[in-house]
Amino acid sequence: MFRSLSVPNFRLYVSANLVSQIGTWMQRIGQDWLVLQLSEDSGVALGVTTALQFGPTLLFSFYGGVLADRYDKRRILLLTQTVMGLLALGLGLLVAADAAALWHVYVLAAALGVASSLDTPARQSFVSEMVGPEHLANAVSLNSTAFNAARLIGPAVAGALIAASGGDTAPAFLVNAGSFATTITALLCMRTADLRPSAPVPRSRGQLRQTVAYTRQHPDLLLAMLLAFTVGTFGFNSQITIALMAREVFDLGAGAFGLLSTAYAVGSLSGALLSTRRSRRPLQRFLVVSAVVFGVLLVVSGLMGTYYAFAAVLVPTGAAALVFSVACNSFVQLGVEPQMRGRVLALYFMCFMGGTPVGAPLIGWVSEQFGAPWGLIGGGLVCVVVAAGAGAVLSRGRHVRLELHVVPPSLQLHVAPAGPDGATAALADEADGEVPGEQPSRDRVRRPAR
């Protein structure tokens, strides 16, 4: 489960990243609460802030991927982490001086989005340089585990800190600013001789078209990006939906909001830990089923009428979200050539987070017009419909059977080839689990599709 931690550089990086991510989640809770304070509980303002923070993903992520493929990823991360720390410090000082206005939050959220869009492709592709392909699937899962352990700790600490400060969000921003120092220190202390950098890609014209063409030639990557766009746009809006449910439906304060976020994070951490057991590339049908399950749980959570019932359903919802997220990330990382990894990951995160500028304000508007529960219900329905449609396309020409087992509890999708092209279908299904450049084993090819 923890075999990638045997790599010293990755062990150092994950430890520092956990501390930094705790600060990041504290800032997210503080930022959401600050916007609600400054805008008199406006769901639209909350959606606009989220859109400004994730909007730069559409404009700059691909450029971040090009930089990650072209230059030293470690140096890129040193720069981006420093900038994000300074932005957190600036917002904290504004709030501490009682000088923060809503437009300040908008501007700093957009600037943070730009830095993050350049940071994400380098950070994600840097994992493979630390651990190599043999530990990559496990490292991606452990990285997500650290992220979600931080999601478990950060919101609870932020909620308690804001409540103890009488509603003042400045401490959350200042703690986050200091937490970036841990990642910067870890990057500086790494053994550079142990890294496995990919060959730098020279500067050339048409690199965006080359990446799009490469992705179009791989239908499995197209599926992952379609599902990532749908789930990222309409499903991954917990920072908005949970805040609005806490304020509007249950009429609760920052402490309760932090506990709801923690309940979601408990599930997310559980899902991430489950994902560490994976040692190979997920199958396409696993992505489809996990997206459908997540969408169904979103709908169920929106139907919960009490605080405790809502908190309870957030746990499996968070688990389903992370099972899908980790599987999709691993699926893409393990399905591309090393020289294309930065750019394809950038395109992937453009899909995953680039829809947020549309989805976040839309979910905020739906919640304002029809009630906060409909932000969850509507987003969940879209995820279910799109994922089920993708599953229907994948199942053409095959016999599909869904099995639900009570003891032990499990949901299994069996896909068996049908017709004279059955052998081809079986091999295509098994090819989902292969890593480019590796030879499939004889046993793996002979095993029938399940």
CSV table of C-alpha atoms in Angstrom, one decimal, residues 68-389:
chain,number,residue,atom,x,y,z
A,68,ALA,CA,6.7,21.3,-17.5
A,69,ASP,CA,7.8,19.3,-20.6
A,70,ARG,CA,10.4,21.9,-21.6
A,71,TYR,CA,12.1,22.9,-18.3
A,72,ASP,CA,13.2,21.6,-14.9
A,73,LYS,CA,9.9,20.8,-13.1
A,74,ARG,CA,11.5,21.2,-9.7
A,75,ARG,CA,12.5,24.8,-10.5
A,76,ILE,CA,9.1,25.6,-11.8
A,77,LEU,CA,7.5,24.4,-8.6
A,78,LEU,CA,9.9,26.5,-6.5
A,79,LEU,CA,8.7,29.6,-8.3
A,80,THR,CA,5.0,28.8,-8.3
A,81,GLN,CA,4.9,27.8,-4.6
A,82,THR,CA,6.7,31.0,-3.7
A,83,VAL,CA,4.2,33.1,-5.6
A,84,MET,CA,1.2,31.3,-4.1
A,85,GLY,CA,2.6,31.8,-0.6
A,86,LEU,CA,2.9,35.5,-1.2
A,87,LEU,CA,-0.7,35.8,-2.5
A,88,ALA,CA,-2.0,34.1,0.7
A,89,LEU,CA,0.1,36.4,2.8
A,90,GLY,CA,-1.3,39.5,1.0
A,91,LEU,CA,-4.9,38.4,1.6
A,92,GLY,CA,-4.3,37.6,5.2
A,93,LEU,CA,-2.8,41.0,5.8
A,94,LEU,CA,-5.7,42.8,4.1
A,95,VAL,CA,-8.2,40.9,6.3
A,96,ALA,CA,-6.1,41.5,9.4
A,97,ALA,CA,-6.1,45.3,8.7
A,98,ASP,CA,-9.9,45.2,8.1
A,99,ALA,CA,-9.3,46.6,4.6
A,100,ALA,CA,-10.5,43.6,2.6
A,101,ALA,CA,-13.2,44.2,0.0
A,102,LEU,CA,-15.0,41.7,-2.3
A,103,TRP,CA,-13.0,42.9,-5.3
A,104,HIS,CA,-9.7,42.2,-3.4
A,105,VAL,CA,-10.8,38.6,-3.0
A,106,TYR,CA,-11.7,38.4,-6.7
A,107,VAL,CA,-8.4,39.8,-7.8
A,108,LEU,CA,-6.3,37.6,-5.5
A,109,ALA,CA,-8.4,34.5,-6.4
A,110,ALA,CA,-7.7,35.1,-10.1
A,111,ALA,CA,-3.9,35.6,-9.4
A,112,LEU,CA,-3.9,32.4,-7.4
A,113,GLY,CA,-5.6,30.6,-10.3
A,114,VAL,CA,-2.9,31.8,-12.7
A,115,ALA,CA,-0.1,30.5,-10.4
A,116,SER,CA,-2.0,27.2,-9.8
A,117,SER,CA,-2.6,26.6,-13.5
A,118,LEU,CA,1.2,26.8,-14.1
A,119,ASP,CA,1.9,24.7,-10.9
A,120,THR,CA,-0.5,21.8,-11.5
A,121,PRO,CA,1.0,20.2,-14.6
A,122,ALA,CA,4.5,20.4,-13.3
A,123,ARG,CA,3.5,19.1,-9.9
A,124,GLN,CA,1.5,16.2,-11.3
A,125,SER,CA,4.1,15.1,-13.8
A,126,PHE,CA,7.0,15.6,-11.3
A,127,VAL,CA,5.6,12.6,-9.4
A,128,SER,CA,6.7,10.2,-12.1
A,129,GLU,CA,10.2,11.7,-12.1
A,130,MET,CA,10.5,11.0,-8.3
A,131,VAL,CA,9.3,7.4,-8.4
A,132,GLY,CA,9.5,6.1,-11.9
A,133,PRO,CA,6.8,4.0,-13.7
A,134,GLU,CA,7.0,1.0,-11.4
A,135,HIS,CA,5.6,3.0,-8.5
A,136,LEU,CA,3.6,5.6,-10.3
A,137,ALA,CA,0.1,4.3,-9.7
A,138,ASN,CA,0.8,3.9,-6.0
A,139,ALA,CA,2.5,7.3,-5.8
A,140,VAL,CA,-0.5,9.0,-7.5
A,141,SER,CA,-2.8,7.4,-4.9
A,142,LEU,CA,-0.6,8.4,-2.0
A,143,ASN,CA,-0.4,11.9,-3.3
A,144,SER,CA,-4.2,12.0,-3.3
A,145,THR,CA,-4.2,10.5,0.2
A,146,ALA,CA,-2.1,13.3,1.5
A,147,PHE,CA,-4.3,15.8,-0.3
A,148,ASN,CA,-7.4,14.4,1.3
A,149,ALA,CA,-5.8,13.9,4.7
A,150,ALA,CA,-5.3,17.7,4.5
A,151,ARG,CA,-8.9,18.1,3.4
A,152,LEU,CA,-9.9,16.2,6.6
A,153,ILE,CA,-7.7,18.3,8.9
A,154,GLY,CA,-7.7,21.7,7.2
A,155,PRO,CA,-11.4,22.6,7.2
A,156,ALA,CA,-11.9,21.4,10.8
A,157,VAL,CA,-8.9,23.5,11.9
A,158,ALA,CA,-10.0,26.5,9.8
A,159,GLY,CA,-13.6,26.3,11.1
A,160,ALA,CA,-12.4,26.1,14.7
A,161,LEU,CA,-9.9,28.9,14.2
A,162,ILE,CA,-12.4,31.2,12.5
A,163,ALA,CA,-15.0,30.5,15.2
A,164,ALA,CA,-12.4,31.1,18.0
A,165,SER,CA,-11.4,34.4,16.3
A,166,GLY,CA,-15.0,35.7,16.3
A,167,GLY,CA,-15.4,35.1,12.5
A,168,ASP,CA,-12.1,36.6,11.6
A,169,THR,CA,-10.6,34.7,8.6
A,170,ALA,CA,-7.2,36.3,8.6
A,171,PRO,CA,-5.5,33.5,10.7
A,172,ALA,CA,-6.4,30.9,8.1
A,173,PHE,CA,-4.7,32.9,5.3
A,174,LEU,CA,-1.6,33.6,7.3
A,175,VAL,CA,-1.2,29.9,8.3
A,176,ASN,CA,-1.5,29.0,4.7
A,177,ALA,CA,1.2,31.5,3.7
A,178,GLY,CA,3.6,29.9,6.2
A,179,SER,CA,2.8,26.4,5.1
A,180,PHE,CA,4.2,26.9,1.6
A,181,ALA,CA,7.7,27.1,3.2
A,182,THR,CA,7.6,23.4,3.9
A,183,THR,CA,7.2,22.4,0.3
A,184,ILE,CA,9.8,24.9,-0.8
A,185,THR,CA,12.2,23.5,1.8
A,186,ALA,CA,11.5,19.9,0.7
A,187,LEU,CA,12.1,20.8,-3.0
A,188,LEU,CA,15.5,22.4,-2.1
A,189,CYS,CA,16.5,19.4,0.0
A,190,MET,CA,15.8,16.7,-2.6
A,191,ARG,CA,18.6,14.5,-4.0
A,192,THR,CA,18.6,15.7,-7.6
A,193,ALA,CA,20.8,12.8,-8.7
A,194,ASP,CA,17.9,10.4,-7.8
A,195,LEU,CA,15.4,12.1,-10.0
A,196,ARG,CA,14.4,10.6,-13.4
A,197,PRO,CA,13.7,13.6,-15.6
A,198,SER,CA,12.2,13.0,-19.0
A,199,ALA,CA,14.1,14.4,-22.0
A,200,PRO,CA,13.2,18.0,-22.5
A,201,VAL,CA,10.9,18.9,-25.4
A,202,PRO,CA,12.4,21.5,-27.6
A,203,ARG,CA,10.6,24.7,-28.4
A,204,SER,CA,8.5,24.3,-31.6
A,205,ARG,CA,5.3,25.5,-33.3
A,206,GLY,CA,2.0,23.6,-33.1
A,207,GLN,CA,2.6,21.9,-29.7
A,208,LEU,CA,-1.1,22.5,-28.7
A,209,ARG,CA,-2.3,20.9,-32.0
A,210,GLN,CA,0.2,18.0,-31.4
A,211,THR,CA,-1.2,17.4,-28.0
A,212,VAL,CA,-4.8,17.5,-29.2
A,213,ALA,CA,-4.0,15.2,-32.1
A,214,TYR,CA,-2.3,12.7,-29.7
A,215,THR,CA,-5.3,12.7,-27.5
A,216,ARG,CA,-7.7,12.2,-30.4
A,217,GLN,CA,-5.7,9.2,-31.5
A,218,HIS,CA,-6.3,7.6,-28.1
A,219,PRO,CA,-10.1,7.1,-27.5
A,220,ASP,CA,-9.4,5.9,-23.9
A,221,LEU,CA,-7.9,9.4,-23.1
A,222,LEU,CA,-10.9,11.1,-24.7
A,223,LEU,CA,-13.2,9.1,-22.4
A,224,ALA,CA,-11.2,10.1,-19.3
A,225,MET,CA,-11.3,13.7,-20.3
A,226,LEU,CA,-15.1,13.7,-21.1
A,227,LEU,CA,-15.8,12.2,-17.7
A,228,ALA,CA,-13.3,14.5,-16.0
A,229,PHE,CA,-14.9,17.6,-17.6
A,230,THR,CA,-18.4,16.5,-16.6
A,231,VAL,CA,-17.6,15.5,-13.0
A,232,GLY,CA,-15.3,18.5,-12.5
A,233,THR,CA,-17.8,21.0,-13.8
A,234,PHE,CA,-21.0,19.7,-12.3
A,235,GLY,CA,-20.0,17.5,-9.4
A,236,PHE,CA,-16.9,18.9,-7.8
A,237,ASN,CA,-18.5,22.0,-6.3
A,238,SER,CA,-18.5,21.0,-2.7
A,239,GLN,CA,-16.9,24.3,-1.6
A,240,ILE,CA,-20.1,26.0,-2.9
A,241,THR,CA,-22.8,23.4,-2.2
A,242,ILE,CA,-21.7,22.6,1.4
A,243,ALA,CA,-21.3,26.2,2.3
A,244,LEU,CA,-24.8,27.1,1.0
A,245,MET,CA,-26.4,24.0,2.7
A,246,ALA,CA,-24.8,25.1,6.0
A,247,ARG,CA,-25.9,28.7,5.8
A,248,GLU,CA,-29.3,28.5,4.1
A,249,VAL,CA,-30.7,25.1,4.8
A,250,PHE,CA,-29.4,24.4,8.3
A,251,ASP,CA,-28.7,28.0,9.4
A,252,LEU,CA,-25.3,27.1,10.9
A,253,GLY,CA,-22.0,29.0,11.5
A,254,ALA,CA,-18.4,28.5,10.4
A,255,GLY,CA,-17.7,25.7,12.9
A,256,ALA,CA,-20.6,23.5,11.5
A,257,PHE,CA,-19.5,24.3,8.0
A,258,GLY,CA,-16.0,23.1,8.8
A,259,LEU,CA,-17.4,19.9,10.2
A,260,LEU,CA,-19.5,19.2,7.1
A,261,SER,CA,-16.4,19.7,5.0
A,262,THR,CA,-14.6,17.4,7.4
A,263,ALA,CA,-17.2,14.7,6.9
A,264,TYR,CA,-16.7,15.0,3.1
A,265,ALA,CA,-13.0,14.8,3.7
A,266,VAL,CA,-13.3,11.6,5.8
A,267,GLY,CA,-14.9,9.9,2.8
A,268,SER,CA,-12.3,11.4,0.5
A,269,LEU,CA,-9.5,10.1,2.6
A,270,SER,CA,-11.1,6.7,2.7
A,271,GLY,CA,-11.5,6.6,-1.0
A,272,ALA,CA,-7.9,7.7,-1.5
A,273,LEU,CA,-6.6,5.0,0.8
A,274,LEU,CA,-8.6,2.4,-1.0
A,275,SER,CA,-7.0,3.6,-4.2
A,276,THR,CA,-3.5,3.0,-2.9
A,277,ARG,CA,-4.1,-0.8,-3.4
A,278,ARG,CA,-4.1,-0.3,-7.2
A,279,SER,CA,-0.9,-1.3,-8.9
A,280,ARG,CA,-1.9,-1.0,-12.6
A,281,ARG,CA,-3.9,1.2,-14.9
A,282,PRO,CA,-7.6,1.2,-14.2
A,283,LEU,CA,-10.1,-0.1,-16.8
A,284,GLN,CA,-12.4,2.2,-18.7
A,285,ARG,CA,-15.5,0.6,-17.3
A,286,PHE,CA,-14.2,1.4,-13.8
A,287,LEU,CA,-14.1,5.1,-14.6
A,288,VAL,CA,-17.7,4.9,-15.9
A,289,VAL,CA,-19.1,3.1,-12.9
A,290,SER,CA,-17.3,5.3,-10.3
A,291,ALA,CA,-18.6,8.4,-12.1
A,292,VAL,CA,-22.2,7.1,-12.0
A,293,VAL,CA,-21.9,6.1,-8.3
A,294,PHE,CA,-20.6,9.5,-7.4
A,295,GLY,CA,-23.5,11.2,-9.3
A,296,VAL,CA,-26.1,9.1,-7.6
A,297,LEU,CA,-24.6,9.9,-4.1
A,298,LEU,CA,-24.7,13.7,-5.0
A,299,VAL,CA,-28.4,13.4,-5.7
A,300,VAL,CA,-29.0,11.4,-2.4
A,301,SER,CA,-27.1,14.0,-0.4
A,302,GLY,CA,-29.2,16.8,-1.9
A,303,LEU,CA,-32.4,15.0,-0.7
A,304,MET,CA,-31.2,14.9,3.0
A,305,GLY,CA,-33.3,17.2,5.1
A,306,THR,CA,-31.4,17.2,8.4
A,307,TYR,CA,-27.9,18.2,9.3
A,308,TYR,CA,-26.8,14.9,10.6
A,309,ALA,CA,-28.3,12.9,7.7
A,310,PHE,CA,-26.5,15.3,5.2
A,311,ALA,CA,-23.2,14.9,7.1
A,312,ALA,CA,-23.6,11.1,7.0
A,313,VAL,CA,-24.2,10.9,3.3
A,314,LEU,CA,-21.2,13.3,2.6
A,315,VAL,CA,-18.9,10.5,3.8
A,316,PRO,CA,-19.6,8.0,1.0
A,317,THR,CA,-20.0,10.9,-1.5
A,318,GLY,CA,-16.5,12.1,-0.7
A,319,ALA,CA,-15.2,8.5,-1.0
A,320,ALA,CA,-16.8,8.1,-4.4
A,321,ALA,CA,-15.4,11.4,-5.6
A,322,LEU,CA,-11.8,10.4,-4.7
A,323,VAL,CA,-12.1,6.9,-6.1
A,324,PHE,CA,-13.1,8.4,-9.4
A,325,SER,CA,-10.5,11.3,-9.3
A,326,VAL,CA,-7.5,9.0,-8.4
A,327,ALA,CA,-8.5,6.4,-11.0
A,328,CYS,CA,-8.9,9.1,-13.7
A,329,ASN,CA,-5.6,10.7,-12.9
A,330,SER,CA,-3.8,7.4,-12.8
A,331,PHE,CA,-5.5,6.3,-16.1
A,332,VAL,CA,-4.2,9.4,-17.9
A,333,GLN,CA,-0.7,9.4,-16.4
A,334,LEU,CA,-0.2,5.8,-17.1
A,335,GLY,CA,-1.6,6.0,-20.6
A,336,VAL,CA,0.8,8.6,-22.2
A,337,GLU,CA,4.4,8.7,-23.3
A,338,PRO,CA,6.8,10.5,-20.8
A,339,GLN,CA,7.6,13.3,-23.4
A,340,MET,CA,3.9,14.1,-23.7
A,341,ARG,CA,3.0,13.7,-20.1
A,342,GLY,CA,3.1,17.3,-19.0
A,343,ARG,CA,1.1,18.6,-22.0
A,344,VAL,CA,-1.5,15.8,-21.8
A,345,LEU,CA,-1.9,16.3,-18.1
A,346,ALA,CA,-2.3,20.0,-18.7
A,347,LEU,CA,-5.1,19.2,-21.2
A,348,TYR,CA,-6.6,16.8,-18.7
A,349,PHE,CA,-6.7,19.4,-15.9
A,350,MET,CA,-8.1,21.9,-18.3
A,351,CYS,CA,-11.0,19.5,-18.7
A,352,PHE,CA,-11.2,18.6,-15.0
A,353,MET,CA,-11.0,22.2,-13.6
A,354,GLY,CA,-11.5,24.3,-16.7
A,355,GLY,CA,-15.3,23.8,-16.6
A,356,THR,CA,-15.5,25.2,-13.1
A,357,PRO,CA,-15.8,28.9,-14.3
A,358,VAL,CA,-19.0,27.8,-16.0
A,359,GLY,CA,-20.2,25.1,-13.5
A,360,ALA,CA,-19.5,27.1,-10.2
A,361,PRO,CA,-21.6,30.2,-11.1
A,362,LEU,CA,-24.3,27.9,-12.6
A,363,ILE,CA,-24.5,25.8,-9.5
A,364,GLY,CA,-24.5,28.9,-7.4
A,365,TRP,CA,-27.4,30.4,-9.5
A,366,VAL,CA,-29.4,27.2,-9.3
A,367,SER,CA,-28.9,27.0,-5.6
A,368,GLU,CA,-30.1,30.6,-5.2
A,369,GLN,CA,-33.1,30.3,-7.5
A,370,PHE,CA,-34.4,26.8,-6.5
A,371,GLY,CA,-32.7,26.2,-3.1
A,372,ALA,CA,-29.3,24.9,-2.1
A,373,PRO,CA,-30.3,21.1,-2.4
A,374,TRP,CA,-30.8,21.6,-6.1
A,375,GLY,CA,-27.2,22.5,-6.6
A,376,LEU,CA,-26.3,19.0,-5.5
A,377,ILE,CA,-29.3,17.2,-7.2
A,378,GLY,CA,-28.8,18.9,-10.5
A,379,GLY,CA,-25.0,18.4,-10.6
A,380,GLY,CA,-25.5,14.7,-9.7
A,381,LEU,CA,-28.1,14.1,-12.4
A,382,VAL,CA,-25.8,15.5,-15.1
A,383,CYS,CA,-22.9,13.3,-13.9
A,384,VAL,CA,-25.1,10.2,-14.0
A,385,VAL,CA,-26.6,10.9,-17.5
A,386,VAL,CA,-23.2,11.6,-19.1
A,387,ALA,CA,-21.4,8.7,-17.5
A,388,ALA,CA,-24.2,6.3,-18.3
A,389,GLY,CA,-24.2,7.5,-21.9
